[in-house]
């Protein structure tokens, strides 16, 4: 049995409180009036030494605005048009500044939710594949997946709130005014509408948490069952297979809904897989890190360094898989250079060069070189170090997917971003370790548990 | 070199072989060679063989392959004749790099794999028309053979090997090579 240590509980609650304060500060300071934004822009313009050209370069996410800005630049002969152009530009920037705390909150919420969902998929795969090495880690995975339900509801709630309470701060297709003059959005409104978005989201969440609920229930029931009574395990096996089919469809659709639709003019066919790889590798990394934390407290005598080796191999392999998908998506679009698709990467290259390329180093080059050696995969502090870099890298991955569409070049990793991470990290730790402390850490009824305890690579 | 005597102990079970190897090692006899029809898991550890370094060699070959790919394409596509092919930016290697990545990857794998296999052949002395070094044909089917050099301790060795469960003991004159 694990008891949630008071120290960790205090840390998680402190993280939540400090995070919440920071998030509140972010929301309070993001409401700039027209005049304030105007002064900010003039100050920036004097710093850059640029005049009107600056404005045209600013047109980013909202394609329509960008086109208008470029148009205005060409015919800026009459003073009236220039004033109109100026107003539009200031309003655009005002909107971007207001979007920032929303997007920061959303990115962090999605990042922690995707860890839990990735672990849920990994857990189901272990059952469906009847893996012999992993049953000693099942209770850790079950505890992490406890975050799926609250995490997913929070993500959906933020998404919906941004379109109802907020001023369409994340998804512009939620804005009826925007849709009214946008033919492309009108064409997609059969899929991208609020009702459909909410219903689909609830179906996804219901499916995932139902699987999680029953898998956990059968796993606990198996502990109490007779030695030769494997009925609960068989049920787990069947629902895991069914869930994986459901998961791969819903995960894909979820990635269109919750991420790809922030850029509603853009689409990519392997996007679902790409998001999947990201959540899968972060999930496995978190399993490895929590395992090592508990192991360092001597709570997991049945976990040996071969288990750690296998987890590190997964971290290594799925990092490369993620890179493969990232590069496949990027290279196909870069190579053909079709204007309607390539804007996605043009904005990222123009305004997000450091996070965009830095994430490839953190998610690929670093794990490739660090986790290639077989001996290093057995050294806990080495794997933890690699894990921290991988997790930071995948946070930036989500950041790169959401931010360019909402705040454009007004991004920074400052108070709103870091406090959002702290808030959700606190919540994640609190929920996961509470779930962990409810039942023994060894799923002793599992028919593969003996094999797993003696697992040796 | 002069001919030396070796003893061939034959076993019919890999578990018996493993415990025999451990026993012989514990008695501080040097095992010259063990012939088995299939890989016996853990035999190398029991014999105290050093771990292989072929993975390190492979990593180095992969780096060489990557370098070959980069140098080759940089010369051909960027320096020698930087044509405009379908609007691809051939001004510098970095600008056109995504297009080269598939080749960089494949050549890395090609070098790492093939040179590693060739290294393996060289190090384990395998090539076509090589004379097989098999002391007993049955070791390719279902028998295991342990070879130990004799230094005037025939009787002692024989009784030790009998104890470990050897089904057959042969003393062979062996050409040292």
Coordinates of C-alpha atoms in Angstrom, one line a residue, chain A residues 327 330-331 334-335 369 372 456, chain B residues 59 88 95-96 98-99 101-102:
Chain A
X327 CA 9.0 15.0 -40.4
X330 CA 6.4 18.7 -42.5
X331 CA 8.4 17.4 -45.5
X334 CA 7.3 21.7 -47.6
X335 CA 8.1 19.7 -50.7
X369 CA 21.8 10.0 -28.3
X372 CA 20.7 4.6 -27.5
X456 CA 14.7 -10.2 -17.0
Chain B
X59 CA 27.0 3.2 -34.6
X88 CA 13.7 23.9 -54.8
X95 CA 17.7 25.3 -47.1
X96 CA 17.2 22.2 -49.2
X98 CA 14.3 18.2 -46.0
X99 CA 14.6 16.8 -49.5
X101 CA 16.7 13.5 -45.4
X102 CA 15.3 10.3 -46.9

